[in-house]
mmCIF file of C-alpha atoms in Angstrom:
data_model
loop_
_atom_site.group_PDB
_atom_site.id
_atom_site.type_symbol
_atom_site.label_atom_id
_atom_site.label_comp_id
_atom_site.label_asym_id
_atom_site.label_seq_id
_atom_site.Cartn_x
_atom_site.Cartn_y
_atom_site.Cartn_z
ATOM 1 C CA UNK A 1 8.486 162.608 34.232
ATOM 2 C CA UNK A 2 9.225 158.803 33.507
ATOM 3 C CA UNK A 3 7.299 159.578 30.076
ATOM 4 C CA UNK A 4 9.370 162.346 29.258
ATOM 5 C CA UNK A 5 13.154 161.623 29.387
ATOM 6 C CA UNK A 6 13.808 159.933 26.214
ATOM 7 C CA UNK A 7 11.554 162.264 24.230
ATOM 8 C CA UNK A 8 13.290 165.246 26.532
ATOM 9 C CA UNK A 9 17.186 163.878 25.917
ATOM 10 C CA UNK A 10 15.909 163.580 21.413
ATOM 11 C CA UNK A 11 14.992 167.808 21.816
ATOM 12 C CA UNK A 12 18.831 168.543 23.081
ATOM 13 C CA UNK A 13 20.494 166.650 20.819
ATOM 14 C CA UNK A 14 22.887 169.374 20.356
ATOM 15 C CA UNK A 15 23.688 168.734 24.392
ATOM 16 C CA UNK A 16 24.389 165.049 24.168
ATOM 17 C CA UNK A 17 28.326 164.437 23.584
ATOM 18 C CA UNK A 18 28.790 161.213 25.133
ATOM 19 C CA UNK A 19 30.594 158.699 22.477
ATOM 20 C CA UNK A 20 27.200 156.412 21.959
ATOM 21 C CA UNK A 21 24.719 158.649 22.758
ATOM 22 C CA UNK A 22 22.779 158.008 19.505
ATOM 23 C CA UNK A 23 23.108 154.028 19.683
ATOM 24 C CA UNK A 24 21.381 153.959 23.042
ATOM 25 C CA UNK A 25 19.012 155.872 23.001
ATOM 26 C CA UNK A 26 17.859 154.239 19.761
ATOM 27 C CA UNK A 27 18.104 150.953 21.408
ATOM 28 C CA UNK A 28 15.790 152.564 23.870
ATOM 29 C CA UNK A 29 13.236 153.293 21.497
ATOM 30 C CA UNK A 30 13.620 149.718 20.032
ATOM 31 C CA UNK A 31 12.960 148.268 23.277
ATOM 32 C CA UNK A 32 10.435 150.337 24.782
ATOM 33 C CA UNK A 33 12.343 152.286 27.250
ATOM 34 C CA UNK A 34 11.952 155.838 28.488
ATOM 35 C CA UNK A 35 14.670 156.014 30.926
ATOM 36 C CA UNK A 36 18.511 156.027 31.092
ATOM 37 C CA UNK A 37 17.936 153.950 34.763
ATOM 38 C CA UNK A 38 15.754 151.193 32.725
ATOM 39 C CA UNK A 39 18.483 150.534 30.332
ATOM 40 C CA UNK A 40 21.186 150.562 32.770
ATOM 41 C CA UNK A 41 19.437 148.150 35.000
ATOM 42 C CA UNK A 42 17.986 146.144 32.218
ATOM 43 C CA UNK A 43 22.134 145.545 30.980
ATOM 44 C CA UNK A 44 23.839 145.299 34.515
ATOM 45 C CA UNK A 45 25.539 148.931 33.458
ATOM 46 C CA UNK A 46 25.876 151.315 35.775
ATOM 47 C CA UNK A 47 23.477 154.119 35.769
ATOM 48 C CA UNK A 48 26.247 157.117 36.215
ATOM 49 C CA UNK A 49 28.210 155.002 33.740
ATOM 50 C CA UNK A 50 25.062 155.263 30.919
ATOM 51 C CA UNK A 51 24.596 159.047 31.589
ATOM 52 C CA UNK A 52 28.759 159.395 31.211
ATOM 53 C CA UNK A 53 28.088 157.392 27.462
ATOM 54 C CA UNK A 54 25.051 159.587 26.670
ATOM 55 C CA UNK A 55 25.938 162.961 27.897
ATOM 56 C CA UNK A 56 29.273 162.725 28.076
ATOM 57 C CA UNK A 57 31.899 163.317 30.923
ATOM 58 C CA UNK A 58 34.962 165.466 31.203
ATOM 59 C CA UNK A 59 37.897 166.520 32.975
ATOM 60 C CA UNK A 60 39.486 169.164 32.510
ATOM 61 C CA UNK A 61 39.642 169.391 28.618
ATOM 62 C CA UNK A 62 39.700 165.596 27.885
ATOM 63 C CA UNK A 63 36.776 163.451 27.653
ATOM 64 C CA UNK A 64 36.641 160.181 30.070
ATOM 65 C CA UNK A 65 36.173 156.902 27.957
ATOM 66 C CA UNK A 66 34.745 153.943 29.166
ATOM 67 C CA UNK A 67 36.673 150.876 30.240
ATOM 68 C CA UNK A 68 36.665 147.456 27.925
ATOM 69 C CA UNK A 69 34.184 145.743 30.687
ATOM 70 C CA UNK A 70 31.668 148.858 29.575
ATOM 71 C CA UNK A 71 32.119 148.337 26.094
ATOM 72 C CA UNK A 72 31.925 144.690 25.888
ATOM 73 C CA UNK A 73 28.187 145.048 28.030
ATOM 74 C CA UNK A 74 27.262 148.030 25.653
ATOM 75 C CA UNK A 75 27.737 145.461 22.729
ATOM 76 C CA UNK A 76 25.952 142.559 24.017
ATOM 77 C CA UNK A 77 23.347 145.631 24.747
ATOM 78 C CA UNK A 78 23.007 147.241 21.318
ATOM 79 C CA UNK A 79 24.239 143.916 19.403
ATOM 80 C CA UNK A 80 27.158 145.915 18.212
ATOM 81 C CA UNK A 81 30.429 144.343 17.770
ATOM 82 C CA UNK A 82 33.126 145.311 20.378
ATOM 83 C CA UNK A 83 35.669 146.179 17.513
ATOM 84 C CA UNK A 84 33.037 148.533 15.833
ATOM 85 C CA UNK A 85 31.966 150.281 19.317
ATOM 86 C CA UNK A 86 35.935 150.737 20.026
ATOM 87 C CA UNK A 87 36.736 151.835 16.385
ATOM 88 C CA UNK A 88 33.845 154.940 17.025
ATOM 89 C CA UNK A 89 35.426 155.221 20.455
ATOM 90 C CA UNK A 90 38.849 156.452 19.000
ATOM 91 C CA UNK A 91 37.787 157.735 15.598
ATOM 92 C CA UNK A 92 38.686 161.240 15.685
ATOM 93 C CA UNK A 93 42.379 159.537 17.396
ATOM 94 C CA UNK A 94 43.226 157.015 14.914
ATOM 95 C CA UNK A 95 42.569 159.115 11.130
ATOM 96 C CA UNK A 96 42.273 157.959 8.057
ATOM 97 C CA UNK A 97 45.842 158.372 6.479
ATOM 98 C CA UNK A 98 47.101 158.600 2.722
ATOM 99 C CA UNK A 99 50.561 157.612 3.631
ATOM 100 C CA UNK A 100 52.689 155.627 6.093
ATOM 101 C CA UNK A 101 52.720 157.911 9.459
ATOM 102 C CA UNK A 102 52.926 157.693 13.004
ATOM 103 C CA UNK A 103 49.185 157.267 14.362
ATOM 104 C CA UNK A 104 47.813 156.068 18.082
ATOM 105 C CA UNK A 105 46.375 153.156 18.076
ATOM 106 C CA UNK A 106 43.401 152.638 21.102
ATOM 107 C CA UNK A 107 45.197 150.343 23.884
ATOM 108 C CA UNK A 108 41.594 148.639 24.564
ATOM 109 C CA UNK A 109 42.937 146.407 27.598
ATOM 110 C CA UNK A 110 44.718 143.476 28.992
ATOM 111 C CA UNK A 111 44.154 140.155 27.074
ATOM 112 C CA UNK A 112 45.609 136.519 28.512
ATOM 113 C CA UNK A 113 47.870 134.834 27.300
ATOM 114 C CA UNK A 114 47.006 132.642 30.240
ATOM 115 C CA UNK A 115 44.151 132.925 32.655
ATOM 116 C CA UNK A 116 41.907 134.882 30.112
ATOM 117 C CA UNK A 117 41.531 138.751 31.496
ATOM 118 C CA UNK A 118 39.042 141.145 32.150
ATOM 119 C CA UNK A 119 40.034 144.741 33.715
ATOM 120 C CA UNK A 120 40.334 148.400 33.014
ATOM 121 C CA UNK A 121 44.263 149.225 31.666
ATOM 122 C CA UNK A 122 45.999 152.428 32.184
ATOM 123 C CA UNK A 123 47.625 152.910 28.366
ATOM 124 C CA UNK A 124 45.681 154.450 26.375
ATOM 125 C CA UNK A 125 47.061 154.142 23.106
ATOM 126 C CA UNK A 126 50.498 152.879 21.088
ATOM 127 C CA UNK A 127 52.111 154.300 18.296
ATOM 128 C CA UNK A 128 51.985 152.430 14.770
ATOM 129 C CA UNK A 129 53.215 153.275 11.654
ATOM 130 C CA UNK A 130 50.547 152.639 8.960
ATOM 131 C CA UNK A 131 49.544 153.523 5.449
ATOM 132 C CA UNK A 132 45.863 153.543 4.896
ATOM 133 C CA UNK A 133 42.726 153.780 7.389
ATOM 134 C CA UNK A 134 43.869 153.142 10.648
ATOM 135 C CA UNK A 135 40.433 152.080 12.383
ATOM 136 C CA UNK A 136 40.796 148.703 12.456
ATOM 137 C CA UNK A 137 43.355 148.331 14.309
ATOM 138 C CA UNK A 138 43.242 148.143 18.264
ATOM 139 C CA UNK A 139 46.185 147.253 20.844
ATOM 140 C CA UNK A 140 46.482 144.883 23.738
ATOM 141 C CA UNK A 141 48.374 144.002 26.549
ATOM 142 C CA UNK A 142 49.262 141.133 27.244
ATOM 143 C CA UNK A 143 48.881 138.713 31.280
ATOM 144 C CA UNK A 144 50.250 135.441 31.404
ATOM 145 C CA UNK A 145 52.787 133.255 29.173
ATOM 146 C CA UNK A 146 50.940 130.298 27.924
ATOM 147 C CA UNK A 147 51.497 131.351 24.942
ATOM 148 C CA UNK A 148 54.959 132.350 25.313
ATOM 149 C CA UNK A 149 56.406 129.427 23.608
ATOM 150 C CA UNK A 150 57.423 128.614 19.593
ATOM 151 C CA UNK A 151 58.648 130.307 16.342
ATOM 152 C CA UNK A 152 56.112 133.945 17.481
ATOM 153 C CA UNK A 153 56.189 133.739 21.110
ATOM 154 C CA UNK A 154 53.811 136.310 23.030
ATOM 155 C CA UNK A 155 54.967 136.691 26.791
ATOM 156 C CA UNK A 156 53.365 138.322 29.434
ATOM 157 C CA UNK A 157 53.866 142.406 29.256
ATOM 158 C CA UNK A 158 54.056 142.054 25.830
ATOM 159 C CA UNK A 159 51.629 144.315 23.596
ATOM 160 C CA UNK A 160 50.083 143.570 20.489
ATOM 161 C CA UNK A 161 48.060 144.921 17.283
ATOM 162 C CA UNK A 162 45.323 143.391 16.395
ATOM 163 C CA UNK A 163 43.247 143.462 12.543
ATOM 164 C CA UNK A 164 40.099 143.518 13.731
ATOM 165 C CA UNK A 165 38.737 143.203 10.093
ATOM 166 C CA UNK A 166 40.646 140.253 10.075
ATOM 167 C CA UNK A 167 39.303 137.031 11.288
ATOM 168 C CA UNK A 168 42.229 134.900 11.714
ATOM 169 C CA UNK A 169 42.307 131.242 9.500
ATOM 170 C CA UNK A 170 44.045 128.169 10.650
ATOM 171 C CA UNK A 171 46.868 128.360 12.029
ATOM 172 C CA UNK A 172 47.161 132.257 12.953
ATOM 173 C CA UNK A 173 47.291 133.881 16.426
ATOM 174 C CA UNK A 174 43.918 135.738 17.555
ATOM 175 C CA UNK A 175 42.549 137.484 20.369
ATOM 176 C CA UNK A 176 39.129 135.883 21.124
ATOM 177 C CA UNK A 177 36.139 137.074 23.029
ATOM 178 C CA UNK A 178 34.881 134.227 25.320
ATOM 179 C CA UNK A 179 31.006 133.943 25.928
ATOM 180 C CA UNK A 180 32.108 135.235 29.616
ATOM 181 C CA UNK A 181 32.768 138.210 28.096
ATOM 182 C CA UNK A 182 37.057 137.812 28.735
ATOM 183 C CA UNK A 183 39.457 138.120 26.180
ATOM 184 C CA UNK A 184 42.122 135.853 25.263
ATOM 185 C CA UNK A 185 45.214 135.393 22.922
ATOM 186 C CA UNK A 186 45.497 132.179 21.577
ATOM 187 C CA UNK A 187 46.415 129.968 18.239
ATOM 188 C CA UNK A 188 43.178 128.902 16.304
ATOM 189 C CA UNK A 189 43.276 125.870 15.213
ATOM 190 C CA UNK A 190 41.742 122.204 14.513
ATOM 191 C CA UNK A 191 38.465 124.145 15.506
ATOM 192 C CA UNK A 192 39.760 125.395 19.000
ATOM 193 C CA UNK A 193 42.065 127.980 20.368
ATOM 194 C CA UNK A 194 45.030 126.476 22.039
ATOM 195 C CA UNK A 195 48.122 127.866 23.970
ATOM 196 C CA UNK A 196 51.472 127.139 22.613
ATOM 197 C CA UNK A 197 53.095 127.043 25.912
ATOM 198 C CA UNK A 198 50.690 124.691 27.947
ATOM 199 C CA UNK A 199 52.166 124.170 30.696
ATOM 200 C CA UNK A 200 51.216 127.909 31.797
ATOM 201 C CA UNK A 201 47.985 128.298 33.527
ATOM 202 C CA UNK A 202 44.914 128.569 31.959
ATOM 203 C CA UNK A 203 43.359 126.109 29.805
ATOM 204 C CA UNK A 204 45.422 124.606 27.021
ATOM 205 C CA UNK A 205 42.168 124.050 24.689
ATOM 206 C CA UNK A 206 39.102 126.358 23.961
ATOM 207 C CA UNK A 207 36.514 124.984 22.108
ATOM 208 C CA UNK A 208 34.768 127.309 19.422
ATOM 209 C CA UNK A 209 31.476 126.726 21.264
ATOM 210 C CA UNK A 210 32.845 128.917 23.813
ATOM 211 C CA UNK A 211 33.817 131.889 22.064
ATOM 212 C CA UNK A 212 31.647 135.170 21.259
ATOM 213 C CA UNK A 213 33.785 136.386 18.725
ATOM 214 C CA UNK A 214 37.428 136.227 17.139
ATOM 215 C CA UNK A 215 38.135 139.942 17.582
ATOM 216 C CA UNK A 216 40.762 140.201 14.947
ATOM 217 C CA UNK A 217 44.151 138.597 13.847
ATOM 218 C CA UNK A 218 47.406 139.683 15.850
ATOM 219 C CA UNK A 219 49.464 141.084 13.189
ATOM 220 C CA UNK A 220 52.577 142.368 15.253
ATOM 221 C CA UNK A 221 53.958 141.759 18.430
ATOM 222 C CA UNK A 222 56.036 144.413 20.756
ATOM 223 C CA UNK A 223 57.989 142.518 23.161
ATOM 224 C CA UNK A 224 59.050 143.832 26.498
ATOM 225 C CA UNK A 225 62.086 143.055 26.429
#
């Protein structure tokens, strides 16, 4: 049997629905495996959690997606950027458009604009109107207010769109994936991220050296107010 699962998942390939189903089990070839439970353990991902991505999981008629803390593990797992796994996440939601129209963009979680933030959000998605391809574009919402200060402030409860094919440059607002794996919101800058409103908590200064990855440039911010 523990010879037989990979090669028996590859022969019903018509059965497997989950949303990465084809990215881990070729990481699983790549690295040897032969069973779901070795590349769940191997990735501290839960084993019921790597059937759910592989086969798939429903209620009712709608399929369950994973939270951000899943994704960001899957990427470190398959070397797969976040932005990319959460773009194939939502692609049949978020269309490729010809002209400006209403779409859903994926709410993928909380972000800090403070303490940085790692947890499961409610929202699913937020309507933007866009003209064009649609799929690089994700949402967040925003905990914390150090960064509720100057000309663009971004205050807790706030939510905001992110260009994920955008990088940022000096001087713009980004959300940033630390090396912890949290995400933050912060302006990038003199080769650091730093909080407009310092006096908040979290730290006023991030060096580069411990980011992962600028996810994308915030291009528009929806207050709560």
């Amino acid at each position: 049997m523990r010879n037989s699962q990979l090669a028996k998942l590859k022969k019903e390939k018509a059965r497997l629905e989950g949303p990465f189903a084809e990215e881990i089990l070729a990481a699983m070839k790549r690295l040897g495996m032969r069973r779901l439970e070795e590349f769940a353990d191997a990735f501290g991902l839960g084993r019921t959690t790597v059937y759910n991505l592989v086969l798939g999981r429903k209620v009712g008629n709608k399929w369950i997606k994973p939270s951000l803390d899943t994704v960001v593990r899957l990427s470190l797992a398959l070397n797969i950027p976040v932005e990319d796994l959460i773009a194939k996440l939502y692609e049949d939601e978020v269309p490729t458009l010809g002209q400006r129209e209403e779409v859903h963009v994926p709410v993928v979680g909380y972000v800090g604009g403070g303490p940085s933030q790692l947890e499961e959000i409610e929202e699913r998605t937020v309507p933007v109107r866009v003209k064009g391809d649609a799929r690089h574009l994700a949402a967040f919402k925003v905990r914390g207010n150090s960064m509720c200060a100057g000309k663009r402030p971004i205050c807790h409860g706030d939510v905001i769109i992110v260009n994920t094919e955008d990088k940022g440059h000096l001087g713009a607002i980004v959300v940033a994936r630390l090396e912890n794996g949290e995400y933050v919101v912060k302006l990038l800058k003199n080769g650091a991220l730093y909080s407009t409103n310092p006096e908040e908590n979290g730290p006023p200064v991030i060096p580069l050296d411990q980011v992962a990855e600028i996810v994308g440039r915030v291009v528009e911010v929806r207050s709560r107010l």
